[in-house]
Amino acid sequence: MKKKILFISPTGTLDNGAEISIVNLMEYLVQTGHQVINAIPDYHVAVQQDYISSLAALGIETIALPSVKWWWEDAPGGLPDSPESRARSYQESTSALRKILTERKIDLVITNTVNMFQGAVAAACENVPHFWLIHEFPDGEFGYYKEKIELINQLSDKIFAVKGELFQTLLEYFPAEKLLPFVPYSDVTLIDLPSSDIVRLVSIGGISERKNQLELIKAYHLLNKSDIELVFI
């Protein structure tokens, strides 16, 4: 059955993994016949216009909502303007999302990252199912959301956490029957590589449990191709 799905995105840019992976998901949903609408904070920057145009070409409608601060009050990003203006902005963006839900007859709301709450509140007010996608560990700069876990649980029909160490960590905080793993997907553009007699799979990035290199090693083992090298940089 085809659905109308509203995504709540964190930045409205393609400079972070969460946004890139979710655009690929939105594109897939459009290709399978669903209608996708994407809500972002309107920061009046040129890069967001490029983002909106890119999504439009994929059949995804993006609605930019004015926002003093789009993320939780105590999330990274500082405290712009005054407490009163931030509170008013949260109220206005939540109200705008509720209007979208009712006027567009949305079937499902998906919040991409733990850092926004407006979509979850709007979905609860309008009795629309809500999924929360979590990319962040509940410590360091994102440790603030530990105290919000009960609310996040209450406002979610399902909670998806990145497969691997994050998923295992969040099993300590959320009920197992509600928490599901997911694998962020990035579309890879083919490029011409210099010719070589050696075939390699190359992973570039910090080596840590949280970067899920173990998952890659498991997949490499299943590949069972001794003529292909696995290289970590």
mmCIF file of C-alpha atoms in Angstrom:
data_model
loop_
_atom_site.group_PDB
_atom_site.id
_atom_site.type_symbol
_atom_site.label_atom_id
_atom_site.label_comp_id
_atom_site.label_asym_id
_atom_site.label_seq_id
_atom_site.Cartn_x
_atom_site.Cartn_y
_atom_site.Cartn_z
ATOM 1 C CA MET A 1 0.000 0.000 0.000
ATOM 2 C CA LYS A 2 1.402 3.387 -1.033
ATOM 3 C CA LYS A 3 1.990 5.858 1.805
ATOM 4 C CA LYS A 4 2.455 9.577 2.291
ATOM 5 C CA ILE A 5 5.572 9.954 4.427
ATOM 6 C CA LEU A 6 6.901 13.096 6.091
ATOM 7 C CA PHE A 7 10.600 13.165 6.962
ATOM 8 C CA ILE A 8 12.049 15.618 9.486
ATOM 9 C CA SER A 9 15.650 16.326 8.484
ATOM 10 C CA PRO A 10 18.317 17.896 10.701
ATOM 11 C CA THR A 11 20.074 20.431 8.456
ATOM 12 C CA GLY A 12 18.775 20.549 4.900
ATOM 13 C CA THR A 13 22.309 20.060 3.568
ATOM 14 C CA LEU A 14 24.315 17.134 2.230
ATOM 15 C CA ASP A 15 27.440 17.636 4.323
ATOM 16 C CA ASN A 16 26.768 14.901 6.886
ATOM 17 C CA GLY A 17 26.223 11.156 6.821
ATOM 18 C CA ALA A 18 22.745 11.221 8.352
ATOM 19 C CA GLU A 19 21.380 13.485 5.614
ATOM 20 C CA ILE A 20 23.120 11.614 2.797
ATOM 21 C CA SER A 21 21.842 8.222 3.937
ATOM 22 C CA ILE A 22 18.284 9.432 4.410
ATOM 23 C CA VAL A 23 18.136 11.078 0.979
ATOM 24 C CA ASN A 24 18.965 7.679 -0.469
ATOM 25 C CA LEU A 25 16.113 6.182 1.566
ATOM 26 C CA MET A 26 13.701 8.893 0.419
ATOM 27 C CA GLU A 27 14.695 8.332 -3.208
ATOM 28 C CA TYR A 28 14.080 4.603 -2.816
ATOM 29 C CA LEU A 29 10.649 5.210 -1.295
ATOM 30 C CA VAL A 30 9.689 7.488 -4.206
ATOM 31 C CA GLN A 31 10.877 4.849 -6.683
ATOM 32 C CA THR A 32 8.640 2.285 -4.976
ATOM 33 C CA GLY A 33 5.583 4.526 -5.357
ATOM 34 C CA HIS A 34 5.365 6.375 -2.043
ATOM 35 C CA GLN A 35 4.897 10.136 -1.780
ATOM 36 C CA VAL A 36 7.693 11.745 0.230
ATOM 37 C CA ILE A 37 7.709 15.207 1.791
ATOM 38 C CA ASN A 38 10.778 16.476 3.632
ATOM 39 C CA ALA A 39 10.774 19.213 6.289
ATOM 40 C CA ILE A 40 13.973 21.149 7.041
ATOM 41 C CA PRO A 41 14.950 24.272 8.993
ATOM 42 C CA ASP A 42 15.158 27.366 6.774
ATOM 43 C CA TYR A 43 18.535 28.945 7.468
ATOM 44 C CA HIS A 44 18.523 31.106 4.308
ATOM 45 C CA VAL A 45 21.807 29.732 2.969
ATOM 46 C CA ALA A 46 22.578 28.951 -0.668
ATOM 47 C CA VAL A 47 23.585 25.359 0.021
ATOM 48 C CA GLN A 48 20.025 24.613 1.125
ATOM 49 C CA GLN A 49 18.681 25.764 -2.243
ATOM 50 C CA ASP A 50 21.014 23.286 -3.924
ATOM 51 C CA TYR A 51 19.749 20.605 -1.541
ATOM 52 C CA ILE A 52 16.107 21.422 -2.289
ATOM 53 C CA SER A 53 16.762 21.369 -6.043
ATOM 54 C CA SER A 54 18.598 18.038 -5.806
ATOM 55 C CA LEU A 55 15.714 16.451 -3.915
ATOM 56 C CA ALA A 56 13.127 17.914 -6.288
ATOM 57 C CA ALA A 57 14.913 16.188 -9.165
ATOM 58 C CA LEU A 58 14.365 12.912 -7.278
ATOM 59 C CA GLY A 59 10.648 13.594 -6.835
ATOM 60 C CA ILE A 60 10.939 14.674 -3.201
ATOM 61 C CA GLU A 61 9.156 17.837 -2.060
ATOM 62 C CA THR A 62 11.045 19.851 0.565
ATOM 63 C CA ILE A 63 9.386 22.348 2.879
ATOM 64 C CA ALA A 64 11.724 24.802 4.626
ATOM 65 C CA LEU A 65 10.302 26.085 7.907
ATOM 66 C CA PRO A 66 11.602 29.244 9.633
ATOM 67 C CA SER A 67 13.503 28.276 12.747
ATOM 68 C CA VAL A 68 15.529 30.048 15.415
ATOM 69 C CA LYS A 69 16.780 26.659 16.599
ATOM 70 C CA TRP A 70 15.647 23.408 15.010
ATOM 71 C CA TRP A 71 17.338 21.016 17.446
ATOM 72 C CA TRP A 72 16.557 20.461 21.139
ATOM 73 C CA GLU A 73 17.343 23.440 23.355
ATOM 74 C CA ASP A 74 20.321 21.639 24.933
ATOM 75 C CA ALA A 75 21.566 19.980 21.718
ATOM 76 C CA PRO A 76 24.784 21.143 20.014
ATOM 77 C CA GLY A 77 24.518 24.411 18.122
ATOM 78 C CA GLY A 78 24.379 26.982 20.887
ATOM 79 C CA LEU A 79 21.467 29.143 21.992
ATOM 80 C CA PRO A 80 20.718 31.727 19.287
ATOM 81 C CA ASP A 81 18.528 34.739 20.052
ATOM 82 C CA SER A 82 16.456 34.759 23.276
ATOM 83 C CA PRO A 83 14.717 31.965 25.221
ATOM 84 C CA GLU A 84 11.368 33.504 24.299
ATOM 85 C CA SER A 85 12.111 33.541 20.562
ATOM 86 C CA ARG A 86 13.369 29.957 20.642
ATOM 87 C CA ALA A 87 10.254 28.803 22.492
ATOM 88 C CA ARG A 88 8.044 30.634 20.006
ATOM 89 C CA SER A 89 9.998 29.127 17.105
ATOM 90 C CA TYR A 90 9.545 25.593 18.457
ATOM 91 C CA GLN A 91 5.804 26.209 18.829
ATOM 92 C CA GLU A 92 5.487 27.630 15.333
ATOM 93 C CA SER A 93 7.446 24.845 13.644
ATOM 94 C CA THR A 94 5.454 22.181 15.503
ATOM 95 C CA SER A 95 2.214 23.889 14.514
ATOM 96 C CA ALA A 96 3.366 24.062 10.881
ATOM 97 C CA LEU A 97 4.161 20.343 10.925
ATOM 98 C CA ARG A 98 0.734 19.549 12.379
ATOM 99 C CA LYS A 99 -0.839 21.508 9.538
ATOM 100 C CA ILE A 100 1.170 19.513 6.987
ATOM 101 C CA LEU A 101 0.057 16.254 8.609
ATOM 102 C CA THR A 102 -3.624 17.123 8.407
ATOM 103 C CA GLU A 103 -3.704 18.925 5.056
ATOM 104 C CA ARG A 104 -1.533 16.372 3.241
ATOM 105 C CA LYS A 105 -3.085 13.387 5.058
ATOM 106 C CA ILE A 106 0.332 12.028 6.064
ATOM 107 C CA ASP A 107 0.474 8.326 6.989
ATOM 108 C CA LEU A 108 3.880 8.238 8.712
ATOM 109 C CA VAL A 109 6.392 10.684 10.204
ATOM 110 C CA ILE A 110 10.106 9.797 10.298
ATOM 111 C CA THR A 111 12.531 11.915 12.331
ATOM 112 C CA ASN A 112 16.095 11.545 11.064
ATOM 113 C CA THR A 113 18.449 11.828 14.088
ATOM 114 C CA VAL A 114 17.672 12.095 17.751
ATOM 115 C CA ASN A 115 18.262 15.852 17.772
ATOM 116 C CA MET A 116 14.791 17.100 16.753
ATOM 117 C CA PHE A 117 11.482 16.640 18.560
ATOM 118 C CA GLN A 118 8.923 18.740 16.643
ATOM 119 C CA GLY A 119 7.912 15.964 14.253
ATOM 120 C CA ALA A 120 7.390 13.513 17.096
ATOM 121 C CA VAL A 121 5.199 15.977 19.012
ATOM 122 C CA ALA A 122 3.224 16.909 15.897
ATOM 123 C CA ALA A 123 2.654 13.227 15.089
ATOM 124 C CA ALA A 124 1.439 12.547 18.643
ATOM 125 C CA CYS A 125 -0.961 15.506 18.495
ATOM 126 C CA GLU A 126 -2.445 14.301 15.199
ATOM 127 C CA ASN A 127 -2.334 10.589 16.062
ATOM 128 C CA VAL A 128 0.027 9.726 13.196
ATOM 129 C CA PRO A 129 2.589 6.898 13.549
ATOM 130 C CA HIS A 130 6.133 8.129 14.190
ATOM 131 C CA PHE A 131 9.517 6.452 13.641
ATOM 132 C CA TRP A 132 12.743 7.841 15.118
ATOM 133 C CA LEU A 133 16.110 7.170 13.437
ATOM 134 C CA ILE A 134 19.060 7.506 15.806
ATOM 135 C CA HIS A 135 22.624 7.935 14.546
ATOM 136 C CA GLU A 136 24.168 9.307 17.764
ATOM 137 C CA PHE A 137 25.606 7.675 20.880
ATOM 138 C CA PRO A 138 24.114 9.027 24.127
ATOM 139 C CA ASP A 139 27.376 10.498 25.388
ATOM 140 C CA GLY A 140 29.776 13.337 24.653
ATOM 141 C CA GLU A 141 28.076 16.179 22.810
ATOM 142 C CA PHE A 142 24.958 14.026 22.435
ATOM 143 C CA GLY A 143 24.898 12.857 26.041
ATOM 144 C CA TYR A 144 22.138 15.387 26.663
ATOM 145 C CA TYR A 145 19.514 13.055 25.179
ATOM 146 C CA LYS A 146 19.918 10.439 27.906
ATOM 147 C CA GLU A 147 17.464 12.357 30.065
ATOM 148 C CA LYS A 148 15.000 12.452 27.158
ATOM 149 C CA ILE A 149 15.006 8.716 26.452
ATOM 150 C CA GLU A 150 11.707 8.076 28.219
ATOM 151 C CA LEU A 151 10.023 10.787 26.163
ATOM 152 C CA ILE A 152 11.652 9.561 22.935
ATOM 153 C CA ASN A 153 10.329 6.089 23.690
ATOM 154 C CA GLN A 154 6.829 7.369 24.402
ATOM 155 C CA LEU A 155 6.718 9.417 21.189
ATOM 156 C CA SER A 156 7.905 6.581 18.918
ATOM 157 C CA ASP A 157 6.100 3.642 17.388
ATOM 158 C CA LYS A 158 9.470 2.276 16.283
ATOM 159 C CA ILE A 159 13.043 3.398 16.972
ATOM 160 C CA PHE A 160 15.808 2.589 14.490
ATOM 161 C CA ALA A 161 19.467 2.699 15.520
ATOM 162 C CA VAL A 162 22.510 2.266 13.292
ATOM 163 C CA LYS A 163 23.455 -1.410 13.275
ATOM 164 C CA GLY A 164 26.510 -2.331 15.302
ATOM 165 C CA GLU A 165 27.846 -0.778 18.468
ATOM 166 C CA LEU A 166 25.185 1.963 18.611
ATOM 167 C CA PHE A 167 22.334 -0.529 18.352
ATOM 168 C CA GLN A 168 23.848 -2.681 21.098
ATOM 169 C CA THR A 169 24.323 0.384 23.314
ATOM 170 C CA LEU A 170 20.750 1.590 22.880
ATOM 171 C CA LEU A 171 19.365 -1.834 23.797
ATOM 172 C CA GLU A 172 20.267 -0.794 27.336
ATOM 173 C CA TYR A 173 17.878 2.167 27.102
ATOM 174 C CA PHE A 174 14.980 1.168 24.831
ATOM 175 C CA PRO A 175 12.712 -1.913 24.862
ATOM 176 C CA ALA A 176 13.997 -4.605 22.504
ATOM 177 C CA GLU A 177 10.570 -5.039 20.889
ATOM 178 C CA LYS A 178 10.592 -1.399 19.753
ATOM 179 C CA LEU A 179 14.269 -0.938 18.808
ATOM 180 C CA LEU A 180 15.388 -2.084 15.352
ATOM 181 C CA PRO A 181 18.800 -1.895 13.590
ATOM 182 C CA PHE A 182 19.319 -0.182 10.249
ATOM 183 C CA VAL A 183 22.275 0.290 7.930
ATOM 184 C CA PRO A 184 22.775 3.824 6.510
ATOM 185 C CA TYR A 185 23.258 3.615 2.755
ATOM 186 C CA SER A 186 25.325 5.900 0.565
ATOM 187 C CA ASP A 187 25.071 5.688 -3.212
ATOM 188 C CA VAL A 188 28.541 5.333 -4.721
ATOM 189 C CA THR A 189 29.268 7.070 -8.004
ATOM 190 C CA LEU A 190 31.478 5.058 -10.333
ATOM 191 C CA ILE A 191 34.824 6.668 -11.062
ATOM 192 C CA ASP A 192 37.706 5.663 -13.301
ATOM 193 C CA LEU A 193 40.552 4.185 -11.285
ATOM 194 C CA PRO A 194 44.123 3.612 -12.408
ATOM 195 C CA SER A 195 44.607 0.130 -13.813
ATOM 196 C CA SER A 196 46.061 -2.415 -11.411
ATOM 197 C CA ASP A 197 46.576 -6.142 -11.122
ATOM 198 C CA ILE A 198 45.385 -6.001 -7.501
ATOM 199 C CA VAL A 199 41.761 -5.564 -6.413
ATOM 200 C CA ARG A 200 41.259 -3.925 -3.020
ATOM 201 C CA LEU A 201 38.379 -2.982 -0.778
ATOM 202 C CA VAL A 202 39.445 0.218 0.995
ATOM 203 C CA SER A 203 37.910 1.665 4.167
ATOM 204 C CA ILE A 204 38.951 5.219 5.057
ATOM 205 C CA GLY A 205 38.295 6.609 8.530
ATOM 206 C CA GLY A 206 38.998 6.307 12.204
ATOM 207 C CA ILE A 207 39.359 2.757 13.520
ATOM 208 C CA SER A 208 36.951 2.198 16.387
ATOM 209 C CA GLU A 209 34.094 -0.037 17.458
ATOM 210 C CA ARG A 210 31.671 2.779 16.679
ATOM 211 C CA LYS A 211 32.737 2.989 13.033
ATOM 212 C CA ASN A 212 31.598 -0.621 12.491
ATOM 213 C CA GLN A 213 34.775 -1.918 10.851
ATOM 214 C CA LEU A 214 33.941 -5.277 12.427
ATOM 215 C CA GLU A 215 30.828 -5.452 10.230
ATOM 216 C CA LEU A 216 33.017 -4.902 7.165
ATOM 217 C CA ILE A 217 35.417 -7.625 8.283
ATOM 218 C CA LYS A 218 32.483 -10.036 8.717
ATOM 219 C CA ALA A 219 31.187 -9.176 5.233
ATOM 220 C CA TYR A 220 34.692 -9.622 3.789
ATOM 221 C CA HIS A 221 34.909 -13.038 5.414
ATOM 222 C CA LEU A 222 31.577 -14.037 3.830
ATOM 223 C CA LEU A 223 32.866 -12.839 0.443
ATOM 224 C CA ASN A 224 35.555 -15.554 0.684
ATOM 225 C CA LYS A 225 37.708 -14.043 -2.071
ATOM 226 C CA SER A 226 41.381 -14.469 -1.238
ATOM 227 C CA ASP A 227 42.400 -12.506 -4.348
ATOM 228 C CA ILE A 228 40.793 -9.309 -2.999
ATOM 229 C CA GLU A 229 42.628 -7.314 -0.336
ATOM 230 C CA LEU A 230 40.854 -5.496 2.500
ATOM 231 C CA VAL A 231 42.700 -2.278 3.409
ATOM 232 C CA PHE A 232 42.001 0.136 6.268
ATOM 233 C CA ILE A 233 43.365 3.684 6.032
#
